[in-house]
mmCIF file of C-alpha atoms in Angstrom:
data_model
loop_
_atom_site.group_PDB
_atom_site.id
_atom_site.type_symbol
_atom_site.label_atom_id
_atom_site.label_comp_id
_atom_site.label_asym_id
_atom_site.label_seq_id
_atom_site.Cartn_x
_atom_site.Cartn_y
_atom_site.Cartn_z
ATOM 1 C CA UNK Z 17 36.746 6.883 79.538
ATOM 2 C CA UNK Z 18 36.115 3.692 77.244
ATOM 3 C CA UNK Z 19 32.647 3.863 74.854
ATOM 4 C CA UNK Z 20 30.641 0.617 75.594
ATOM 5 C CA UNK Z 21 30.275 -0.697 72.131
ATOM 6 C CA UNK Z 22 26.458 -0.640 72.195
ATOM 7 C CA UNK Z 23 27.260 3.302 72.654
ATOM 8 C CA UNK Z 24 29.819 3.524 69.816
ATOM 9 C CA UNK Z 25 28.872 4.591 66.788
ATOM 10 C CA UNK Z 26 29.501 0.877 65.346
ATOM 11 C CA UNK Z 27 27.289 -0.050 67.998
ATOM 12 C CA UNK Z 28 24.024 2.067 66.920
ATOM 13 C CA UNK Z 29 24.452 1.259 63.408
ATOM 14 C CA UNK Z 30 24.196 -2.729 64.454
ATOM 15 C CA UNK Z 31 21.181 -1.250 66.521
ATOM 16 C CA UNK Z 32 19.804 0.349 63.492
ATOM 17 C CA UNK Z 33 19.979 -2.411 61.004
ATOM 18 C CA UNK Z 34 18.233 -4.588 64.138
ATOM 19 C CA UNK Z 35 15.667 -2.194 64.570
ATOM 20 C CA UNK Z 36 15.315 -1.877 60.600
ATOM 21 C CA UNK Z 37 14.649 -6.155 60.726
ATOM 22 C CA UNK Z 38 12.520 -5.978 63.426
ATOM 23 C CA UNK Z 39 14.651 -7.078 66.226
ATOM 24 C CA UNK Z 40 14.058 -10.637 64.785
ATOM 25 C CA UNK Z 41 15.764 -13.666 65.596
ATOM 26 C CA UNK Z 42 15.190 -15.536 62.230
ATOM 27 C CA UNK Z 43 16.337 -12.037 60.541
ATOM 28 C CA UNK Z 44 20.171 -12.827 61.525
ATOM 29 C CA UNK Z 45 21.682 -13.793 58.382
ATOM 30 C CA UNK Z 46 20.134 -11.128 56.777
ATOM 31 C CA UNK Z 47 21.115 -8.589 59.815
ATOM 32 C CA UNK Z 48 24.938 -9.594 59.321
ATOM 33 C CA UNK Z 49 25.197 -9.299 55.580
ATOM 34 C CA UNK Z 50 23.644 -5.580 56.253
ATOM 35 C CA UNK Z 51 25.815 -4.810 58.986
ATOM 36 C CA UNK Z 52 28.859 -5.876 57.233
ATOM 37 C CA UNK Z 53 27.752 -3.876 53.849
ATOM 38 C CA UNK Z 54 27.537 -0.709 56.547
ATOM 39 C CA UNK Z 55 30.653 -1.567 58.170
ATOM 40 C CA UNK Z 56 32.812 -3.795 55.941
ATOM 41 C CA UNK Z 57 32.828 -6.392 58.336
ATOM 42 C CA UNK Z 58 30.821 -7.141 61.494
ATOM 43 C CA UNK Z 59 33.376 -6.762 64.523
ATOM 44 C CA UNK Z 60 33.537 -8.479 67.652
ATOM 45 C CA UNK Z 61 32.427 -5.290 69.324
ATOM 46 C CA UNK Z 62 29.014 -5.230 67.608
ATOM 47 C CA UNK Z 63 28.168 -8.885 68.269
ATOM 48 C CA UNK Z 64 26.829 -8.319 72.046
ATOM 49 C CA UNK Z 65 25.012 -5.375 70.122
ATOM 50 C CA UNK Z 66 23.042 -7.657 67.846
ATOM 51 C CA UNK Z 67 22.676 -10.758 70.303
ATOM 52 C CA UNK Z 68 20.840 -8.201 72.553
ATOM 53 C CA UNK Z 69 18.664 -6.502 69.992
ATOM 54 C CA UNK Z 70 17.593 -10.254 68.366
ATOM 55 C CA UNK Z 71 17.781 -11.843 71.880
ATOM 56 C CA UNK Z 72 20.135 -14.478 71.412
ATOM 57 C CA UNK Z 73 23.293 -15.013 73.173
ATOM 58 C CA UNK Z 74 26.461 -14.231 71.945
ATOM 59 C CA UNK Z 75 27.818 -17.080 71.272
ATOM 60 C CA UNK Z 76 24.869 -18.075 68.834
ATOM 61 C CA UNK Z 77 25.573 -14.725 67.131
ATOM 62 C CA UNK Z 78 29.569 -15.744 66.680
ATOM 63 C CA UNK Z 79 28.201 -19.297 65.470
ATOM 64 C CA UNK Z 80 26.491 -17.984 62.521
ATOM 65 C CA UNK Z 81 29.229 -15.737 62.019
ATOM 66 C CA UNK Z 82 32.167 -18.180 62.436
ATOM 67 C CA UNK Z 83 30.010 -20.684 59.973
ATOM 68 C CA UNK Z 84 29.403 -18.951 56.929
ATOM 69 C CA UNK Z 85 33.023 -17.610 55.100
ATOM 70 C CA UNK Z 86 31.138 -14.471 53.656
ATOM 71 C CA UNK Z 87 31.495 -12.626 57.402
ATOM 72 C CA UNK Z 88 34.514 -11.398 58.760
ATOM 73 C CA UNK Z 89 35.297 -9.516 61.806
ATOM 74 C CA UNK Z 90 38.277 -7.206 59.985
ATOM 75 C CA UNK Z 91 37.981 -5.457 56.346
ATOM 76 C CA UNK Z 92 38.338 -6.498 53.271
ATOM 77 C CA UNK Z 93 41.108 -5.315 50.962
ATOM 78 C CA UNK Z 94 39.882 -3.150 47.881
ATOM 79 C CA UNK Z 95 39.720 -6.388 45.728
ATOM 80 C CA UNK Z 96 38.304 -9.933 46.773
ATOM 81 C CA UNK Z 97 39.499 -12.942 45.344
ATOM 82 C CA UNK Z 98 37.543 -16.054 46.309
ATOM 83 C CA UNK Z 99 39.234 -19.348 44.874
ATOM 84 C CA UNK Z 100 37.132 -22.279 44.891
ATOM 85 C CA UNK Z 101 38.564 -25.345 46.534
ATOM 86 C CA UNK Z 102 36.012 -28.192 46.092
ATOM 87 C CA UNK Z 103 36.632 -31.615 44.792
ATOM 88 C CA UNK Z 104 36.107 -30.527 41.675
ATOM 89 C CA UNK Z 105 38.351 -27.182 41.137
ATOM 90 C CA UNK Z 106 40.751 -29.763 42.836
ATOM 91 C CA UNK Z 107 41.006 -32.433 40.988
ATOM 92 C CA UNK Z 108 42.029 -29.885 37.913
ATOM 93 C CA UNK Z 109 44.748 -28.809 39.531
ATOM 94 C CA UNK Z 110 43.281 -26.053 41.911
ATOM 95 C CA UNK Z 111 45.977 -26.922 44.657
ATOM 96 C CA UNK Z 112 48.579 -25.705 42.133
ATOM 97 C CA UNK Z 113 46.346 -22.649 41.424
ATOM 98 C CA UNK Z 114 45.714 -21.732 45.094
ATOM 99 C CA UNK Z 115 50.052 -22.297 45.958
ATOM 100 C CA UNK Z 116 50.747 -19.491 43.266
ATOM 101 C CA UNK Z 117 48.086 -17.263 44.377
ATOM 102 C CA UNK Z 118 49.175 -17.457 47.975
ATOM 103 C CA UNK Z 119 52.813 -17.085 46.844
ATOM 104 C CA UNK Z 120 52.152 -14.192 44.053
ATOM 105 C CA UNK Z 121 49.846 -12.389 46.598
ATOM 106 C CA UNK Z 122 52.593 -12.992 49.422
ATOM 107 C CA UNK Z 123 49.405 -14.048 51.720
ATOM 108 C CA UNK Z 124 47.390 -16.656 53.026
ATOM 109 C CA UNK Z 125 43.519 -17.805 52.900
ATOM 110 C CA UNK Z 126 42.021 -15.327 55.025
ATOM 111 C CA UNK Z 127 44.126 -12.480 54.821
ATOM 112 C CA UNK Z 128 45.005 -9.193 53.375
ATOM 113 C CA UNK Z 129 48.314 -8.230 51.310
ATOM 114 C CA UNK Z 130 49.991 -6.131 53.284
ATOM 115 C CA UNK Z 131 49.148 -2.818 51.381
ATOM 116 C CA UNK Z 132 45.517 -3.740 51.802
ATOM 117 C CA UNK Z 133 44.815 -4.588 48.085
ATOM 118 C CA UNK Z 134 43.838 -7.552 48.423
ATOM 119 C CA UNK Z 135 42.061 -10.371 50.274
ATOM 120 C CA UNK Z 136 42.651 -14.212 49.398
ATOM 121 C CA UNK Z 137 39.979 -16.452 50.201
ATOM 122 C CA UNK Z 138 39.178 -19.774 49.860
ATOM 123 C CA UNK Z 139 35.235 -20.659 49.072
ATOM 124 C CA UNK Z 140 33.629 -24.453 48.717
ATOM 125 C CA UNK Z 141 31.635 -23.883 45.300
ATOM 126 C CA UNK Z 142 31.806 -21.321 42.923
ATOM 127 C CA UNK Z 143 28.798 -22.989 41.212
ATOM 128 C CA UNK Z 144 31.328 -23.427 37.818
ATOM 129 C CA UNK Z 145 32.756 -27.295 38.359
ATOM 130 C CA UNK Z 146 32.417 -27.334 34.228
ATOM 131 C CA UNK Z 147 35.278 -24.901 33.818
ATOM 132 C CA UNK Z 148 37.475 -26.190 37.232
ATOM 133 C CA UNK Z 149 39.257 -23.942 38.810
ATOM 134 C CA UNK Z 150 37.592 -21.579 39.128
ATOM 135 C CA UNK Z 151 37.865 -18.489 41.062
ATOM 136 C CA UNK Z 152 35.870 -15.161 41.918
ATOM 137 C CA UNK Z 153 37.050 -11.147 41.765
ATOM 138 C CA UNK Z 154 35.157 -8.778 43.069
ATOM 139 C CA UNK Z 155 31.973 -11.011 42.029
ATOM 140 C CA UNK Z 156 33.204 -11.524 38.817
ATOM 141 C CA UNK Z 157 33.057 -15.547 38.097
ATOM 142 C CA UNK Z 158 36.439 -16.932 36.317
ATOM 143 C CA UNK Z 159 36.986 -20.549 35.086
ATOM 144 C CA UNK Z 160 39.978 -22.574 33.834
ATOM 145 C CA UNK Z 161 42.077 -20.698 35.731
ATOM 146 C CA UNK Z 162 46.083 -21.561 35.623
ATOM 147 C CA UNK Z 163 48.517 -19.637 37.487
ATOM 148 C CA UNK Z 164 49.123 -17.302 34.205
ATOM 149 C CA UNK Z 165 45.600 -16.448 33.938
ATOM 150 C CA UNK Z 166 45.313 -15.149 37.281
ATOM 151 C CA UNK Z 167 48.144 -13.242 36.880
ATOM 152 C CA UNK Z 168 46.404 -11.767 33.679
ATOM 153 C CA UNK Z 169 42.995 -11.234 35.647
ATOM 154 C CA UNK Z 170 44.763 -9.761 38.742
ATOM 155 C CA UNK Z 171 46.838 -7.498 36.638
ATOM 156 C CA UNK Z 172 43.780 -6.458 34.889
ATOM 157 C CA UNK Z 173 41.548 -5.620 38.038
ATOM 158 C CA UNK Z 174 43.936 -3.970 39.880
ATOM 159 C CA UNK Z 175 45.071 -1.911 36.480
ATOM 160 C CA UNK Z 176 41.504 -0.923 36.184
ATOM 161 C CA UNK Z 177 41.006 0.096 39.813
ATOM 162 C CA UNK Z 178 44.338 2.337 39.398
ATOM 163 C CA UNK Z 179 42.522 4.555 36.640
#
């Protein structure tokens, strides 16, 4: 017998964090970024759980999710790297900096190396257009980033995760 996902225990925890914003509309954004901090992502099968608790439709639900970069349906890797791809970051060479990182990580904006390390991003403003390119680990803010130093700051997070 399939679990309806409002009866999976995804499902009630979307309910929860609903319940826990008072089943507001207006409360959405902050709704998702909960649900994904429960979950590590908000999946498709929780979306008719929220629209219903906030009274919206689905498809407004999968707007706000589709719009904003920070939500995604699937997991995150153990690291995030966010590299910043504004005019800025790439007119100092960020192209060049986003090429190696897709070829060193063997992966593509949006995804996850294959032994679930790592997700590459790409992001619209880092906030750090001084030091261009910049890029983001794990909420850590890097600038003047060449393809050797983010070898160096990969090889150092994921050195430091391994201890």
């Amino acid at each position: 017998m399939l679990t309806k996902p409002e009866n999976s225990p995804d499902g009630e925890r979307a309910r929860d964090v609903c319940s826990r914003h008072g089943n507001r509309a207006d409360e959405l954004i902050e709704i998702l970024h909960e649900v994904q901090e429960e979950l590590g992502c908000v999946p498709q099968s929780v979306v008719p759980v929220i629209a219903k608790a906030i009274n919206l439709s689905r498809a407004e639900v999968h707007g706000v999710i589709s719009f904003y970069h920070d939500f995604r349906h699937e997991p995150a890797g153990r690291h995030v790297v966010k590299i910043c791809r504004a005019e800025s970051c790439q007119s100092m060479n960020g192209e060049a900096l986003c090429d190696h990182a897709k070829a060193s990580l063997k992966t593509g904006f949006g995804e996850t190396t294959a032994d679930g390390q790592v997700t590459l991003e790409a992001v619209y403003c880092l906030g750090n257009c001084a030091l261009s390119p910049a890029m983001m680990v794990d909420g850590q803010l890097h600038g003047r980033v060449d393809a050797g130093r983010f070898d160096e700051i990969l090889r150092e997070t994921l050195s430091e995760a391994a201890e």
